[in-house]
Amino acid sequence: MEFSEFFGFLTILKESLQLLPKNKKLLALTSFIYFLISSILFSILNFKLKFLTHDITLKVSILSISTSNSFKITKILADIKEDFQILLTLYVALVIILFFISFLYAIATVILSFISYNNTNISLKNFVLRIFKAFKYAIITGLYTKIFGIGYFFIILFLLSPLLISTSNIFLYSIGIFVGILSFFFFQYLSVVWILALIISVVEENYYGIKAMAKAGSLIKGKRLNGFILNVLFSIVSLLLYKSYLKMNIGAKGVINQTLVSLFLVIFSSLVNFLCLVAYTVLYFHCKKNHGEEVELQWDFEYSKV
């Protein structure tokens, strides 16, 4: 293995950062809209969850001392059930909305990175049209990758459970920790193909699902190490962000402060995901070049050279 090949991820990161100033108006617009909507929805979700959780806790405490009045107990139970249904419905609805907004932003990030790397411009109208046109392909690929990821998680959980619950046996517990760490790195290795498949679904016509994953698997040959290192790097950054969030959240007093701390996690996690997608779009170009393939805009929309 050549030294330059091992540290190729540094070149990818450098080129990714160089793409950010290009098409900056569209990038700023999409980022502003995404962060504004996601922050509002997340704040609503956080405030409402805190309020409903507090209300349910209060009613449960009242229920614990209401032993004589059966009508009052029935009424409190009905109120708790109603609050729980509202809580669950609100949580599921907002999480689904946030998922779709995040997914559209991810597609927009890949498109902007793609045209920026090609030194081309795209109009706002064509940009929006391209996002929604790519959505139907990318969502199918995204569902496939999620299914594979969830399946992998449950397989590892099934294999590790007997080892991790053996806390009295230090040897078995240590083996469980070691296998868990290996499983994490193997997941990062596998997900290189899954993320690249999502990039392919956005930038190439009629590639989605298994077809996109098969193409990603053949395209990544010779550059998989770079993708693996990128995955590990961004995972470590995400872990550090989460640890910082936990420390800040413990010290935060009041709903407003806790909401601001949570928004900190949402915004910076989104930035990490954004940089990861930009880096993978650059990796896509490196893979195409490595295989001697030309990268062409296969879109129906007109574009202009910068």
XYZ file of C-alpha atoms in Angstrom:
306
model
C 0.000 0.000 0.000
C 1.447 3.376 -1.019
C 1.808 6.179 1.517
C -0.176 8.564 -0.715
C -3.025 6.053 -0.982
C -3.364 5.728 2.786
C -3.483 9.507 3.258
C -5.694 10.088 0.219
C -8.546 11.036 2.554
C -6.646 14.251 3.399
C -6.749 15.239 -0.270
C -10.477 14.504 -0.319
C -11.059 16.656 2.770
C -8.982 19.484 1.287
C -10.931 19.411 -1.996
C -14.203 19.244 -0.055
C -13.385 22.443 1.818
C -12.400 24.119 -1.455
C -15.891 23.404 -2.847
C -17.692 25.360 -0.117
C -17.125 28.877 -1.570
C -18.516 27.773 -4.953
C -22.265 28.229 -5.541
C -22.279 29.910 -2.140
C -25.627 31.662 -2.688
C -27.514 28.408 -3.225
C -25.571 26.763 -0.426
C -26.363 29.600 1.984
C -30.033 29.616 0.956
C -30.552 25.866 1.359
C -28.614 25.771 4.637
C -30.572 28.724 6.042
C -33.937 27.184 5.106
C -32.965 23.794 6.498
C -31.596 25.101 9.796
C -34.546 27.473 10.245
C -37.216 24.816 9.660
C -35.431 22.081 11.600
C -34.751 24.435 14.536
C -38.393 25.523 14.703
C -39.690 21.952 14.498
C -37.156 20.683 17.001
C -37.969 23.503 19.431
C -41.692 22.738 19.154
C -40.983 19.059 19.690
C -38.734 19.703 22.683
C -41.105 22.152 24.397
C -44.166 20.014 23.775
C -42.453 16.832 24.962
C -41.263 18.553 28.142
C -44.759 19.920 28.818
C -46.576 16.639 28.149
C -44.026 14.599 30.090
C -44.362 16.931 33.069
C -48.167 16.751 32.818
C -48.140 12.933 32.718
C -45.726 12.776 35.672
C -47.958 15.124 37.689
C -51.065 13.078 36.964
C -49.299 9.841 37.887
C -48.266 11.372 41.225
C -51.866 12.467 41.849
C -53.039 8.989 40.888
C -50.738 7.418 43.475
C -52.512 9.238 46.325
C -56.049 8.945 44.922
C -57.197 5.624 46.364
C -60.787 6.259 47.402
C -62.480 8.108 44.526
C -62.875 5.609 41.657
C -64.395 8.228 39.322
C -61.400 10.515 39.831
C -58.966 7.627 39.221
C -60.772 6.722 35.966
C -60.690 10.351 34.846
C -56.951 10.682 35.579
C -56.203 7.416 33.745
C -58.176 8.640 30.725
C -56.247 11.946 30.781
C -52.922 10.116 31.018
C -53.867 7.901 28.075
C -54.895 10.956 26.027
C -51.649 12.786 26.869
C -49.615 9.732 25.945
C -51.411 9.420 22.580
C -50.773 13.109 21.852
C -47.155 12.685 22.902
C -46.622 9.668 20.651
C -48.469 11.188 17.664
C -46.575 14.480 17.926
C -43.228 12.751 18.299
C -43.748 10.421 15.316
C -45.121 13.211 13.093
C -42.302 15.665 13.803
C -39.605 12.987 13.527
C -40.959 11.964 10.091
C -41.064 15.611 8.950
C -37.525 16.221 10.224
C -36.337 13.064 8.447
C -37.730 14.187 5.076
C -36.350 17.718 5.481
C -32.932 16.310 6.390
C -33.073 13.927 3.433
C -33.934 16.732 1.000
C -31.080 18.796 2.424
C -28.728 15.827 1.951
C -29.769 15.561 -1.709
C -29.291 19.316 -2.154
C -25.810 19.031 -0.612
C -24.794 16.279 -3.038
C -26.132 18.207 -6.055
C -24.341 21.407 -5.044
C -21.114 19.493 -4.392
C -21.430 17.738 -7.751
C -21.924 20.888 -9.835
C -19.290 22.772 -7.808
C -16.705 20.062 -8.499
C -17.616 20.311 -12.199
C -17.238 24.116 -12.040
C -20.805 24.612 -13.255
C -23.774 26.697 -12.185
C -27.434 25.787 -11.902
C -30.460 28.060 -11.658
C -32.630 28.030 -8.558
C -35.566 26.603 -10.526
C -33.531 23.737 -11.998
C -31.885 23.161 -8.637
C -35.266 22.640 -6.933
C -36.502 20.463 -9.809
C -33.359 18.326 -9.615
C -33.772 17.837 -5.841
C -37.296 16.491 -6.218
C -36.395 14.428 -9.280
C -33.508 12.771 -7.431
C -35.623 12.241 -4.318
C -37.568 9.256 -5.711
C -34.333 7.422 -6.533
C -32.417 8.415 -3.410
C -35.242 7.486 -1.016
C -35.329 3.935 -2.397
C -31.564 3.573 -1.980
C -31.826 5.141 1.473
C -34.440 2.583 2.517
C -32.215 -0.275 1.339
C -29.231 1.063 3.283
C -31.363 1.577 6.407
C -32.644 -2.000 6.188
C -29.091 -3.337 5.845
C -27.912 -1.121 8.708
C -30.744 -2.168 11.039
C -30.238 -5.808 10.109
C -26.528 -5.541 10.891
C -27.289 -3.889 14.247
C -29.671 -6.643 15.349
C -27.298 -9.406 14.245
C -24.460 -7.872 16.278
C -26.800 -7.282 19.230
C -27.918 -10.912 19.097
C -24.309 -12.147 19.021
C -23.023 -9.789 21.727
C -25.899 -10.005 24.237
C -24.728 -13.272 25.886
C -21.207 -11.825 26.261
C -22.135 -8.348 27.506
C -24.597 -9.575 30.140
C -21.847 -11.757 31.614
C -20.544 -8.907 33.780
C -19.439 -11.389 36.462
C -17.136 -13.096 33.947
C -14.469 -10.519 33.091
C -13.026 -12.645 30.277
C -16.342 -13.013 28.404
C -17.230 -9.369 29.040
C -13.844 -8.246 27.666
C -14.367 -10.406 24.577
C -17.787 -8.782 24.131
C -16.263 -5.286 24.279
C -13.538 -6.271 21.820
C -16.031 -7.809 19.372
C -18.216 -4.718 19.736
C -15.312 -2.453 18.751
C -14.504 -4.694 15.764
C -18.190 -4.626 14.776
C -18.140 -0.818 14.832
C -15.148 -0.666 12.483
C -16.625 -3.341 10.201
C -19.855 -1.322 10.024
C -17.849 1.729 8.933
C -16.214 -0.462 6.277
C -19.563 -1.730 4.993
C -21.263 1.665 5.017
C -18.732 3.049 2.518
C -20.690 1.310 -0.249
C -24.047 2.370 1.201
C -23.178 6.084 1.327
C -21.569 6.021 -2.121
C -24.709 4.307 -3.451
C -26.756 7.252 -2.177
C -24.430 9.671 -4.011
C -24.835 7.638 -7.212
C -28.634 7.661 -6.854
C -28.580 11.456 -6.787
C -26.088 12.236 -9.560
C -26.701 9.396 -12.051
C -29.975 8.706 -13.791
C -31.865 5.441 -13.174
C -29.495 4.121 -10.513
C -31.237 3.276 -7.268
C -31.658 0.484 -4.749
C -29.636 -2.683 -5.353
C -28.478 -1.397 -8.744
C -26.911 1.685 -7.147
C -25.311 -0.423 -4.408
C -23.865 -2.837 -6.971
C -22.363 0.046 -8.942
C -20.999 1.596 -5.738
C -19.397 -1.732 -4.826
C -17.544 -1.931 -8.129
C -16.713 1.771 -8.250
C -15.184 1.964 -4.760
C -12.523 -0.670 -5.549
C -9.126 0.869 -4.952
C -10.550 3.743 -2.886
C -12.400 1.907 -0.127
C -9.720 2.655 2.440
C -10.259 6.393 1.907
C -13.992 6.015 2.489
C -13.399 3.874 5.563
C -11.068 6.449 7.138
C -13.564 9.228 6.352
C -16.330 7.241 8.068
C -14.225 6.633 11.176
C -13.174 10.284 11.300
C -16.713 11.656 11.041
C -17.969 9.058 13.536
C -15.372 10.190 16.084
C -16.364 13.838 15.559
C -20.048 12.905 16.022
C -19.213 10.996 19.207
C -17.296 13.979 20.618
C -20.235 16.247 19.786
C -22.631 13.917 21.568
C -20.407 13.770 24.660
C -20.235 17.583 24.698
C -24.020 17.715 24.383
C -24.458 15.397 27.390
C -22.130 17.521 29.535
C -23.855 20.756 28.507
C -27.334 19.287 28.942
C -26.558 18.104 32.484
C -25.409 21.592 33.458
C -28.285 23.381 31.682
C -31.138 24.539 33.914
C -34.624 25.195 32.606
C -36.448 24.186 29.440
C -35.096 27.095 27.354
C -31.454 26.330 28.150
C -31.949 22.616 27.496
C -33.631 23.452 24.174
C -30.702 25.671 23.145
C -28.250 22.913 24.060
C -30.287 20.416 22.002
C -30.306 22.827 19.058
C -26.516 22.980 19.375
C -26.384 19.215 18.849
C -28.826 19.315 15.906
C -26.985 22.116 14.077
C -23.459 20.783 14.554
C -24.492 17.192 13.793
C -26.057 18.484 10.581
C -22.805 20.259 9.716
C -20.876 17.014 10.245
C -23.303 15.136 7.977
C -23.050 17.954 5.434
C -19.246 17.725 5.310
C -19.454 13.935 5.108
C -21.710 14.130 2.027
C -19.465 16.732 0.376
C -16.446 14.494 1.045
C -18.223 11.462 -0.408
C -19.178 13.407 -3.522
C -15.486 14.237 -3.975
C -14.679 10.558 -3.313
C -17.142 9.667 -6.088
C -15.115 11.758 -8.554
C -11.876 10.162 -7.340
C -13.389 6.697 -7.864
C -14.530 7.573 -11.384
C -11.074 8.917 -12.210
C -9.443 5.818 -10.706
C -11.484 3.625 -13.075
C -10.844 5.913 -16.064
C -14.515 6.896 -16.345
C -15.678 10.304 -17.480
C -18.126 12.198 -15.279
C -20.888 13.823 -17.278
C -23.991 15.726 -16.310
C -26.764 13.331 -17.283
C -29.501 15.752 -16.292
C -32.116 17.216 -18.591
C -31.592 20.746 -17.269
C -29.364 23.295 -18.889
C -26.285 24.407 -17.024
C -23.517 26.914 -17.630
C -19.783 26.832 -17.031
C -18.539 29.188 -14.343
